[in-house]
PDB file of C-alpha atoms and ligand atoms in Angstrom:
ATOM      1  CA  UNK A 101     -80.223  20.464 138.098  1.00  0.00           C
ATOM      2  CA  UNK A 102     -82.361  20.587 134.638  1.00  0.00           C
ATOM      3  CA  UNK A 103     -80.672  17.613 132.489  1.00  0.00           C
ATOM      4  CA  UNK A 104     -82.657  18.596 129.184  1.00  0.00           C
ATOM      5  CA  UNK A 105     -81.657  22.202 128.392  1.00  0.00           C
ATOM      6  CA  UNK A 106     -82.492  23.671 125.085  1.00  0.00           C
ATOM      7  CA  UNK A 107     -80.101  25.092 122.668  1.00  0.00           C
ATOM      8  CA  UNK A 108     -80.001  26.142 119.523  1.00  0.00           C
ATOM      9  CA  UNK A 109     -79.877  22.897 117.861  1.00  0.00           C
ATOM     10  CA  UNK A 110     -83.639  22.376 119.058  1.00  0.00           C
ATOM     11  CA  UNK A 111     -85.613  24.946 117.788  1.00  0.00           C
ATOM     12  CA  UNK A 112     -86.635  27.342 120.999  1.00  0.00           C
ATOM     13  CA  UNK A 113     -85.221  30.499 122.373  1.00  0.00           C
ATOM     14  CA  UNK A 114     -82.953  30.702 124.172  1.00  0.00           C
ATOM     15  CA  UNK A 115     -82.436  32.099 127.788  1.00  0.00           C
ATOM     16  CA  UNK A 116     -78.692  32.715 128.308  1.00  0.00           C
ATOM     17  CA  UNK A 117     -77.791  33.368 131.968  1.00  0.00           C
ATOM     18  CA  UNK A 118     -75.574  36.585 131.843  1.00  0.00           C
ATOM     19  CA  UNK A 119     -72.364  35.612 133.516  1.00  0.00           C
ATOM     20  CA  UNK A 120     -74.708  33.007 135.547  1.00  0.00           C
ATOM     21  CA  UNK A 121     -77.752  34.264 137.215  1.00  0.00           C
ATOM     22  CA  UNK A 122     -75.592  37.542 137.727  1.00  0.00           C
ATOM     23  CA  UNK A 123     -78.551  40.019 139.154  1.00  0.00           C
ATOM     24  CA  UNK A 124     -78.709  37.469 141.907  1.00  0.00           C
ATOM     25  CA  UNK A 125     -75.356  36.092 143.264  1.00  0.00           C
ATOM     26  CA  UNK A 126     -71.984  37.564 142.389  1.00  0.00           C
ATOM     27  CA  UNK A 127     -71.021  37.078 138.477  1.00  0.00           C
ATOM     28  CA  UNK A 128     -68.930  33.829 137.357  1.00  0.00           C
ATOM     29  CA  UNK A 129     -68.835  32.204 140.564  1.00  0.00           C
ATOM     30  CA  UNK A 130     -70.244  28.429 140.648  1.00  0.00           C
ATOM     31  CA  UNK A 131     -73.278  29.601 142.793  1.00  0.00           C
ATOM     32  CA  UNK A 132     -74.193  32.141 139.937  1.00  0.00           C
ATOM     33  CA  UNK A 133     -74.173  29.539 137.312  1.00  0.00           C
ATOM     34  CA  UNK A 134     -75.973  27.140 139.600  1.00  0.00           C
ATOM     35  CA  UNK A 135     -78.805  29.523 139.845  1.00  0.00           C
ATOM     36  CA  UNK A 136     -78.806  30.020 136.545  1.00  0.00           C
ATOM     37  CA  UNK A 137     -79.462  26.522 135.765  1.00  0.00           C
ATOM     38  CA  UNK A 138     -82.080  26.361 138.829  1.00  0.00           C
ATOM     39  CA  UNK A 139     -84.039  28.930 136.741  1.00  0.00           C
ATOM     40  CA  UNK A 140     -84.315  27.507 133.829  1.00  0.00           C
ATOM     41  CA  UNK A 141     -81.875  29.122 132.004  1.00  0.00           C
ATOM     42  CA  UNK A 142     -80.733  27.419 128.484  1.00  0.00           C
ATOM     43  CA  UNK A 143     -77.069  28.292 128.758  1.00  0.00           C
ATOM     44  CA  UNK A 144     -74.220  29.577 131.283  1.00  0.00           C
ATOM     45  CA  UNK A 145     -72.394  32.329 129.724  1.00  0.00           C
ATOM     46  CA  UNK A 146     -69.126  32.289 130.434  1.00  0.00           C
ATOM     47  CA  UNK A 147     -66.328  35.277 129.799  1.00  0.00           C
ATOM     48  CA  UNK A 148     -62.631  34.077 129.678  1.00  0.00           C
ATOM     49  CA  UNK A 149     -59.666  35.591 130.738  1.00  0.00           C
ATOM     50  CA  UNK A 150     -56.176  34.046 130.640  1.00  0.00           C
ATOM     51  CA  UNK A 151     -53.384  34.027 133.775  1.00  0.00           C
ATOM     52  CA  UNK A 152     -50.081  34.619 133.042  1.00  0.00           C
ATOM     53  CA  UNK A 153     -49.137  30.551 132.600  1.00  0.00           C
ATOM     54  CA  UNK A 154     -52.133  30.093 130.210  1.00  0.00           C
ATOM     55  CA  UNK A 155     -55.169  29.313 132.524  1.00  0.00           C
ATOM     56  CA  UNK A 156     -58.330  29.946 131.483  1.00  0.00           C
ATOM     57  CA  UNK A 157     -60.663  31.615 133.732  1.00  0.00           C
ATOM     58  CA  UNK A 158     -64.136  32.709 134.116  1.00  0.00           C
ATOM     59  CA  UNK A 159     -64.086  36.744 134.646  1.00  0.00           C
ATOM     60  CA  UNK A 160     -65.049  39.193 132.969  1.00  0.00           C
ATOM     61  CA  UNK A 161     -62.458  42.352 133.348  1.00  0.00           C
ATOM     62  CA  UNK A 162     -59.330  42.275 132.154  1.00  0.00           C
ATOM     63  CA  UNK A 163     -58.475  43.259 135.650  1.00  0.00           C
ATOM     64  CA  UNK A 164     -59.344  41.047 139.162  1.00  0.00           C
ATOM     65  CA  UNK A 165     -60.116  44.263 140.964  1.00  0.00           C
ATOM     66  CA  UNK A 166     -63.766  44.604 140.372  1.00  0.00           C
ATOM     67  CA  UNK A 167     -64.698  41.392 141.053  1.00  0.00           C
ATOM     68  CA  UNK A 168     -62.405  40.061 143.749  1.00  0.00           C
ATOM     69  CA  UNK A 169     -60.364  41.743 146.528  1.00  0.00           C
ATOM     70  CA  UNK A 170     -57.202  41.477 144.635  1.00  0.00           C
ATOM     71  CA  UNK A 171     -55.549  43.613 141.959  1.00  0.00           C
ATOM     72  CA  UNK A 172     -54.262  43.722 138.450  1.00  0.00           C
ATOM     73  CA  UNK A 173     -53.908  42.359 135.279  1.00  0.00           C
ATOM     74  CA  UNK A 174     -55.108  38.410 134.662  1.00  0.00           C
ATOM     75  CA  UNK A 175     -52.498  38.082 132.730  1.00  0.00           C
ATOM     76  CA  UNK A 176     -50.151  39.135 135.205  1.00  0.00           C
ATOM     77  CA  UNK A 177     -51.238  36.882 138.004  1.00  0.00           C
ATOM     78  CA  UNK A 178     -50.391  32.825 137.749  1.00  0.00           C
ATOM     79  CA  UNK A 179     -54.053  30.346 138.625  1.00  0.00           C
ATOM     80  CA  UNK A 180     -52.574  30.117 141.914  1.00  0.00           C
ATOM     81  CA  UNK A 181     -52.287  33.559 143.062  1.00  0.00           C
ATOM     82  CA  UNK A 182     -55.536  33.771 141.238  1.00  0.00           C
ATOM     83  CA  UNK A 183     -56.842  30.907 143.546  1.00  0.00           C
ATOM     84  CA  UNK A 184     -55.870  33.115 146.925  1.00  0.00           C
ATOM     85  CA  UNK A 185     -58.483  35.892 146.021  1.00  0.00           C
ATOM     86  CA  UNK A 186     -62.026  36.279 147.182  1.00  0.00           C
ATOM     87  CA  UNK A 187     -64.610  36.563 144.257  1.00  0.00           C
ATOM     88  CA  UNK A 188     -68.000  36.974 146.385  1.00  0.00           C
ATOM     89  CA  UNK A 189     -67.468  39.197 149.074  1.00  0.00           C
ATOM     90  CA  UNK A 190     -67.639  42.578 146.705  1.00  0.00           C
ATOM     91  CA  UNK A 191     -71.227  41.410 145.654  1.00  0.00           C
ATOM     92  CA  UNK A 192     -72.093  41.322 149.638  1.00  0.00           C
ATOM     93  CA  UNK A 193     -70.733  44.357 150.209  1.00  0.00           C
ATOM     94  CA  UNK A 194     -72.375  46.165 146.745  1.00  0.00           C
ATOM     95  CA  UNK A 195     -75.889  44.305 147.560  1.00  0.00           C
ATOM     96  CA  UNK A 196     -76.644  44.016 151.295  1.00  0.00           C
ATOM     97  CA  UNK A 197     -80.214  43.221 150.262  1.00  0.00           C
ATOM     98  CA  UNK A 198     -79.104  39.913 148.085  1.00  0.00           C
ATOM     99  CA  UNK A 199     -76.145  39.110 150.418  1.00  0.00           C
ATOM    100  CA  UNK A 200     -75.632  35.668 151.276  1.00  0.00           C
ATOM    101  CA  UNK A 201     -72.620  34.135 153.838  1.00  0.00           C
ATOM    102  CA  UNK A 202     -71.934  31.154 151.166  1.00  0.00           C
ATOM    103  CA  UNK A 203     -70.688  34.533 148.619  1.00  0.00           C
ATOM    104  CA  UNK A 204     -68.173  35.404 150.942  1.00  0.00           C
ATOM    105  CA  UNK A 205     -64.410  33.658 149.672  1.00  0.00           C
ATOM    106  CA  UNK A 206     -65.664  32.459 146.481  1.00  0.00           C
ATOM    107  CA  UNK A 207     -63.323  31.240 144.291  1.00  0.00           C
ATOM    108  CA  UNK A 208     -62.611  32.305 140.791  1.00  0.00           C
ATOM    109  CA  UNK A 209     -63.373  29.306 138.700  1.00  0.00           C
ATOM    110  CA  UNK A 210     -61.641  28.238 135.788  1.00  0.00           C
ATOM    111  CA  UNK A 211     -63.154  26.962 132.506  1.00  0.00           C
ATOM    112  CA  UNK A 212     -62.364  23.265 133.367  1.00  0.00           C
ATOM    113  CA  UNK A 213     -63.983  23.088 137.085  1.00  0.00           C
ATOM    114  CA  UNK A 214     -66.879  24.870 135.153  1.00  0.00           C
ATOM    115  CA  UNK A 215     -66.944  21.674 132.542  1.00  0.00           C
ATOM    116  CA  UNK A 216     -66.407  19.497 135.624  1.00  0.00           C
ATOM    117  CA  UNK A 217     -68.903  20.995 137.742  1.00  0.00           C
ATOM    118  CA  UNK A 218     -71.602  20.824 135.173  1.00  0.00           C
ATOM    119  CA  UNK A 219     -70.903  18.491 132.502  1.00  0.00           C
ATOM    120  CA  UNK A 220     -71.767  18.086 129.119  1.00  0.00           C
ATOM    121  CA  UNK A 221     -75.625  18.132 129.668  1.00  0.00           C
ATOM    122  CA  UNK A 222     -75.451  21.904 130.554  1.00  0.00           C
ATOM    123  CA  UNK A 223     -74.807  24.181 127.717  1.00  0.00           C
ATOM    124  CA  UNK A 224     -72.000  26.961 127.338  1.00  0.00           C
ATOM    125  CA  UNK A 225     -72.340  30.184 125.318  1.00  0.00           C
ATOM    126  CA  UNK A 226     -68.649  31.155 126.145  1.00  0.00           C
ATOM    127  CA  UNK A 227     -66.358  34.448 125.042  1.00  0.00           C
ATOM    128  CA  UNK A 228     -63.124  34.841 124.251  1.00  0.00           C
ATOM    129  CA  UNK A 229     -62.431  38.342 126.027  1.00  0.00           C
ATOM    130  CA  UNK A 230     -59.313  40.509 125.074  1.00  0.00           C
ATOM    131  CA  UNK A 231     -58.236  38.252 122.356  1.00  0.00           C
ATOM    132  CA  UNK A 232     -55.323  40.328 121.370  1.00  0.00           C
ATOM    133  CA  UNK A 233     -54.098  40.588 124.954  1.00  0.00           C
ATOM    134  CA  UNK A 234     -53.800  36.378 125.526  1.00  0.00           C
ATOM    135  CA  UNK A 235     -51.611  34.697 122.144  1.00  0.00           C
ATOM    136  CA  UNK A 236     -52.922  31.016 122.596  1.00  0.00           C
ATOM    137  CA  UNK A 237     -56.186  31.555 123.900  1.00  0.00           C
ATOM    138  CA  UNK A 238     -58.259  30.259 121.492  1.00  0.00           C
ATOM    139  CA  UNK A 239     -56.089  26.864 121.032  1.00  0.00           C
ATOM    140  CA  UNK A 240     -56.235  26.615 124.802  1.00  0.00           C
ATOM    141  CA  UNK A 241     -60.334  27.069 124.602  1.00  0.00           C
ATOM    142  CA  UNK A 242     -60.222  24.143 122.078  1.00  0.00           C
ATOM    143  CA  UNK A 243     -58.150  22.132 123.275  1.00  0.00           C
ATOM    144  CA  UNK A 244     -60.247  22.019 126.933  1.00  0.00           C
ATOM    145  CA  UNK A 245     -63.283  21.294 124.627  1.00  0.00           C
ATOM    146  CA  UNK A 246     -61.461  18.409 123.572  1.00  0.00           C
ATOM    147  CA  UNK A 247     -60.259  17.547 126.996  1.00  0.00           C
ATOM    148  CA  UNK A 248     -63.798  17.409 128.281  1.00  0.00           C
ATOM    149  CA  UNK A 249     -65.546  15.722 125.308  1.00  0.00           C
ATOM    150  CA  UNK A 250     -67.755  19.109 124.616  1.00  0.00           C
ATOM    151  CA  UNK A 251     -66.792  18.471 121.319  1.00  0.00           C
ATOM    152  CA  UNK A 252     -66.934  14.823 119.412  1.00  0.00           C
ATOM    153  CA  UNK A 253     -64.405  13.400 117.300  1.00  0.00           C
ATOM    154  CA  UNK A 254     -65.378  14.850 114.078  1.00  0.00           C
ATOM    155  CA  UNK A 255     -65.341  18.306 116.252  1.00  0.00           C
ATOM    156  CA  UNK A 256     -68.871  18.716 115.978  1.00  0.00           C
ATOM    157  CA  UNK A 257     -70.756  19.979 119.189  1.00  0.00           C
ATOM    158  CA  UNK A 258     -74.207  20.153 121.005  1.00  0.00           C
ATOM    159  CA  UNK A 259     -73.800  22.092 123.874  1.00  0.00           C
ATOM    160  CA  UNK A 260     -71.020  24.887 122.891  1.00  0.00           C
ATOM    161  CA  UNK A 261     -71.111  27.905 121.510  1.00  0.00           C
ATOM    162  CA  UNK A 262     -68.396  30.464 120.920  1.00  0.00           C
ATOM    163  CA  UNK A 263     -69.170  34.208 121.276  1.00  0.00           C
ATOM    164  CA  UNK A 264     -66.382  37.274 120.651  1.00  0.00           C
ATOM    165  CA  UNK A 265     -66.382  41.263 119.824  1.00  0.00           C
ATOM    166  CA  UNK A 266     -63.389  39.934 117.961  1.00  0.00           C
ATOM    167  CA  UNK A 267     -63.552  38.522 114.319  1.00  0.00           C
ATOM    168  CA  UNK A 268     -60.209  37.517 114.305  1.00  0.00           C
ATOM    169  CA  UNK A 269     -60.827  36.105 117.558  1.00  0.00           C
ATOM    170  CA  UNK A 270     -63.977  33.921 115.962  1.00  0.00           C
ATOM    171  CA  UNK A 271     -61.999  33.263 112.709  1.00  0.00           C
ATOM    172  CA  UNK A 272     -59.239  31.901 114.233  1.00  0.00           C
ATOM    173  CA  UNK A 273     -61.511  29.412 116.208  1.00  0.00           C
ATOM    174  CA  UNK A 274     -63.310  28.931 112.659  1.00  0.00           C
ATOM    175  CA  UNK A 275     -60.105  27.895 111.375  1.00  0.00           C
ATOM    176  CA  UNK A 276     -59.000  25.807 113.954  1.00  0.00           C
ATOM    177  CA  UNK A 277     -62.661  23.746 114.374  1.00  0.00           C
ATOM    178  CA  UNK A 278     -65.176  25.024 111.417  1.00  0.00           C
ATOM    179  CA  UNK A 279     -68.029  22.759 113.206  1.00  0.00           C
ATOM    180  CA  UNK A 280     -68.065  24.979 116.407  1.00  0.00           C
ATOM    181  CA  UNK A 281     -71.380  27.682 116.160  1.00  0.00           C
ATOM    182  CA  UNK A 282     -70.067  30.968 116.639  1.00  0.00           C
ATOM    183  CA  UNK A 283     -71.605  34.137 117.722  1.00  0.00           C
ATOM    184  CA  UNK A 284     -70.460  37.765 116.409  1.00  0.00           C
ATOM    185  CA  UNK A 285     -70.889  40.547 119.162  1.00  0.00           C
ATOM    186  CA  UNK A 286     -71.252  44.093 118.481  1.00  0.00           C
ATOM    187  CA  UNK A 287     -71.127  46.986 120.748  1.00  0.00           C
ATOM    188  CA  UNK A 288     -72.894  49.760 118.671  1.00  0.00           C
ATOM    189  CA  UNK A 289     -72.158  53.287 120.598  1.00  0.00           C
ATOM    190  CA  UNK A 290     -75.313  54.964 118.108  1.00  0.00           C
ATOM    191  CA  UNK A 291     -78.282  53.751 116.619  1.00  0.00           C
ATOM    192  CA  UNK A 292     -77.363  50.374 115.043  1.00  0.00           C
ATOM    193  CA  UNK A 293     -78.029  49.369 111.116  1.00  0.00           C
ATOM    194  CA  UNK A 294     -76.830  46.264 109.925  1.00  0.00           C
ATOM    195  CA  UNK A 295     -76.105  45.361 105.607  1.00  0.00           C
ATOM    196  CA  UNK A 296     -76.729  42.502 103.596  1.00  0.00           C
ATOM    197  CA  UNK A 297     -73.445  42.190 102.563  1.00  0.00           C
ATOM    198  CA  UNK A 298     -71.974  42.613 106.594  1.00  0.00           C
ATOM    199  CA  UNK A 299     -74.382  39.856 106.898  1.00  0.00           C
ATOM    200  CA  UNK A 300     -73.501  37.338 104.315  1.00  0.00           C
ATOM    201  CA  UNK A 301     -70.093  37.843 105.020  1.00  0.00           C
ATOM    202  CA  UNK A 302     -70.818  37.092 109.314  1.00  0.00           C
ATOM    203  CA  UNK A 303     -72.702  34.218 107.680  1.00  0.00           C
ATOM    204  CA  UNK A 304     -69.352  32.740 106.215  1.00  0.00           C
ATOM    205  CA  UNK A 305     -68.192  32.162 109.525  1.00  0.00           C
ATOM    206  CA  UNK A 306     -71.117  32.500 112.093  1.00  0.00           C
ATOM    207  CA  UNK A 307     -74.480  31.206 112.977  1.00  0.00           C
ATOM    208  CA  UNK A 308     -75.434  34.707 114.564  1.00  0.00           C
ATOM    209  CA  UNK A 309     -74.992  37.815 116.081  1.00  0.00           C
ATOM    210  CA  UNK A 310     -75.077  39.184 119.484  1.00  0.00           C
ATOM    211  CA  UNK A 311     -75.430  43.228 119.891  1.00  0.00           C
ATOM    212  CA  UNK A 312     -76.208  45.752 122.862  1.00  0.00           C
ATOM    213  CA  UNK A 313     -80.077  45.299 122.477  1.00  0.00           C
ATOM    214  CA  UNK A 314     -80.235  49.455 123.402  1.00  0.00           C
ATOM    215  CA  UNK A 315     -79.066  50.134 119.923  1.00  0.00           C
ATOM    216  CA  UNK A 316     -80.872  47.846 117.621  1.00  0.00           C
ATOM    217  CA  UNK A 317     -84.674  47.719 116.527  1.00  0.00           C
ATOM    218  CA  UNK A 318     -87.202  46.130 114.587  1.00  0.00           C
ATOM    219  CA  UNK A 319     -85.718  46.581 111.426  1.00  0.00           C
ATOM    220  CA  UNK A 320     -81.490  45.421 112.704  1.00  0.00           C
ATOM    221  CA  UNK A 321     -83.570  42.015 113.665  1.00  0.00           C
ATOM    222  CA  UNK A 322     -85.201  41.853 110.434  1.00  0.00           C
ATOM    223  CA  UNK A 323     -82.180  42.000 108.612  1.00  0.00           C
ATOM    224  CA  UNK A 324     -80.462  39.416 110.674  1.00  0.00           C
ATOM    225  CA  UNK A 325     -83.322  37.120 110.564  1.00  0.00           C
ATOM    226  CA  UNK A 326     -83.499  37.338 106.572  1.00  0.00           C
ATOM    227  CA  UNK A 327     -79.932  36.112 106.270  1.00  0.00           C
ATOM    228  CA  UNK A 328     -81.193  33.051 108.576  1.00  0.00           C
ATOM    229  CA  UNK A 329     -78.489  34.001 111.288  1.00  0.00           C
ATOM    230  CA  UNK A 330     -79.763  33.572 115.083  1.00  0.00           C
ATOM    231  CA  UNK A 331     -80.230  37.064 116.673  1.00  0.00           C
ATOM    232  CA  UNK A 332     -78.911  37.087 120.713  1.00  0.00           C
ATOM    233  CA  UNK A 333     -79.040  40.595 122.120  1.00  0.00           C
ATOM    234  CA  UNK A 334     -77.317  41.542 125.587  1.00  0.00           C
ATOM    235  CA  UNK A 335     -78.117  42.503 128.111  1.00  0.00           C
ATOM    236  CA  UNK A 336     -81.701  42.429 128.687  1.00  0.00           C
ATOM    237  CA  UNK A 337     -83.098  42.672 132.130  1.00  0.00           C
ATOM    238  CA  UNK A 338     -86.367  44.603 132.095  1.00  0.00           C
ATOM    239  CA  UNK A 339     -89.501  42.813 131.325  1.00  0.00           C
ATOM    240  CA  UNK A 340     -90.659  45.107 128.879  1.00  0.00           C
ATOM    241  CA  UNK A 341     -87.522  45.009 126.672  1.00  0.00           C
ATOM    242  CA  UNK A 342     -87.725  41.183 126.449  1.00  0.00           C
ATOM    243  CA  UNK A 343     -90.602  41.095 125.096  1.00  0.00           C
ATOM    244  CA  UNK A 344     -90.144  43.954 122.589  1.00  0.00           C
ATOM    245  CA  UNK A 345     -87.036  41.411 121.374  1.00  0.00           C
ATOM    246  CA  UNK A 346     -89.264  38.482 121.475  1.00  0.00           C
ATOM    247  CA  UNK A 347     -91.676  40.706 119.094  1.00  0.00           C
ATOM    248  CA  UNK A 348     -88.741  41.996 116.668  1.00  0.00           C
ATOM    249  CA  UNK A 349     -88.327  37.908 116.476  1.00  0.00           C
ATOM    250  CA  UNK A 350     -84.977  37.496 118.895  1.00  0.00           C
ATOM    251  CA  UNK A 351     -84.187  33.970 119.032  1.00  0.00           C
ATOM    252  CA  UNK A 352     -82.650  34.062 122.305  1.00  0.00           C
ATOM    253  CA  UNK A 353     -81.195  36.925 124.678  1.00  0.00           C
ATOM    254  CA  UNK A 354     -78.730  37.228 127.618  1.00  0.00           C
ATOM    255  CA  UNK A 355     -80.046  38.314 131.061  1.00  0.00           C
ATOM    256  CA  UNK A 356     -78.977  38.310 134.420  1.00  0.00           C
ATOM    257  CA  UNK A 357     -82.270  37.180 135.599  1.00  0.00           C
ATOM    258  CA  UNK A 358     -83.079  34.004 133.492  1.00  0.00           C
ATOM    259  CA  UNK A 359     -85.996  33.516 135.772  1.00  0.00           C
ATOM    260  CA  UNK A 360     -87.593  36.723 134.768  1.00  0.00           C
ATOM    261  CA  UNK A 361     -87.278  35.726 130.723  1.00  0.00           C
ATOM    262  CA  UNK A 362     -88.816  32.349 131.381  1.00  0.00           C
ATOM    263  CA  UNK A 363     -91.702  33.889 132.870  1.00  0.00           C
ATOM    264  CA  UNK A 364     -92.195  36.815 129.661  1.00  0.00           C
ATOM    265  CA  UNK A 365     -91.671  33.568 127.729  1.00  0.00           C
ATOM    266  CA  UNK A 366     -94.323  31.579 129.575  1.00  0.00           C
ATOM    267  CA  UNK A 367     -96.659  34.350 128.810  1.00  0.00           C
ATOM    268  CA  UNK A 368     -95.601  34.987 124.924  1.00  0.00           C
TER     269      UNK A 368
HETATM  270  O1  G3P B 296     -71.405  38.294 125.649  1.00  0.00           O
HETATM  271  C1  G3P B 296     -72.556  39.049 125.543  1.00  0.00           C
HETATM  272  C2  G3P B 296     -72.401  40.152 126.494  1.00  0.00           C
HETATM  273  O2  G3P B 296     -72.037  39.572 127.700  1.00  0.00           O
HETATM  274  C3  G3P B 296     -71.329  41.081 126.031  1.00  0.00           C
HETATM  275  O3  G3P B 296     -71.097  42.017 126.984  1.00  0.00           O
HETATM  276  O4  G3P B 296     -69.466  42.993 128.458  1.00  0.00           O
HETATM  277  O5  G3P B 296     -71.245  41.544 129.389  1.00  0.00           O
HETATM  278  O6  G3P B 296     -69.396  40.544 128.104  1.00  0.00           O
HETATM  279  P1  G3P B 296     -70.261  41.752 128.286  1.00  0.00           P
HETATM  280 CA1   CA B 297     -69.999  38.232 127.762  1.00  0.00          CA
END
């Protein structure tokens, strides 16, 4: 794999691969994130979910039935009976045309065989999904960081960051670890502005934000970008659109085809 992937502690933007290379091979399943990092991208996003004893997974419903042939809540299934599903064969069956035999019984991983797969040289943007529905989840996040050495022992990090809808969510892991980079997300339903004083007060706590890039323009980016906060829109698949947030001044997007934004980059 690629052993010197950027972040945002080196100056470049980044290409985040949108629940691994998703557009290719079925979403947060090891083969996903290995093409991500195949292609070049900069970081494997990962969305966490908790099971019912306190596992942290890689998914990104709150349910299993989208992306495996199980169903239900996470947090009503235990790792094991999480274990016994199949989390590649819906891909083969949704995309004939990008089916591939190695999909089919996947495994859902969980955040430590991700850390064990790919180590501290690979970088994670990772969520916190559904906060309010797992009590713990952020001390469990953590305290894997620990476990795996993605964080030092002053806490400080250089391949982690820590994305969330949820303020409370972010604050929480602020409070617990102020030395981790966090990302605020926003999903704007209209036409998205963004104030000074929304900023400065994101700034307390975060080193950027991360909105649906169909509802932001020029201007949103200009605002972030004046407060110094890193602007990471998702999700951004079409050629065209990546550069129009390369042009507004993005300093990194998530796509589910990393290999596409490394070429638009290439040519930037
Ligand atoms: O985390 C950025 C982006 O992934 C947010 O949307 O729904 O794909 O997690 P979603
Ligand atoms: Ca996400």
């Amino acid at each position: 794999g690629n052993h010197s992937n950027s972040s945002i502690h080196e100056k470049k933007i980044v290409n985040v691969a949108h629940r691994g290379a998703s557009g290719y091979a079925p979403e947060h399943t090891i083969p996903a994130y290995q093409m991500g990092e195949q292609m070049k991208g900069d970081y494997i996003e990962i969305d966490l979910q908790m099971t019912k004893d306190g596992r942290l997974v890689a998914m990104h419903d709150e349910k299993v039935d989208r992306t495996t042939n199980g169903t239900g809540l996470v947090k009503d299934l235990t790792l094991a009976e999480i274990k016994k599903l199949d989390a590649g064969t819906w891909f083969n069956e949704k995309y004939p045309q990008l089916a591939k035999e190695v999909y089919e019984g996947l495994k859902v991983p969980t955040l430590e065989e991700v850390f064990k797969k790919f180590g501290k040289k690979a970088n994670y943007y990772i969520e916190t999904k559904s906060p309010d529905v797992y009590p713990g989840m952020e001390e469990e996040l953590l305290q894997v960081l620990e476990e795996y050495k993605m964080v030092d022992s002053k806490g400080r990090t250089k391949n982690v960051l820590i994305q969330s809808f949820s303020k409370e969510s972010l604050m929480k892991v602020h409070d617990l670890n102020p030395k981790l980079p966090l990302v605020q997300l926003f999903s704007y339903k209209n036409q998205a502005t963004i104030s000074d004083e929304e900023l400065e007060s994101i700034k307390e706590y975060a080193i950027g934000v991360g909105p649906n890039f169909s509802k932001v323009d020029g201007q949103y980016v200009k605002m972030v970008r004046n407060h110094d906060l890193q602007f990471h829109p998702y999700t951004v698949n079409e050629r065209a659109d990546m550069k129009k947030a390369l042009e507004w001044g993005a300093t990194g997007l998530f796509t589910n085809y990393p290999d596409v934004f490394n070429e638009v980059l290439r040519e930037y």
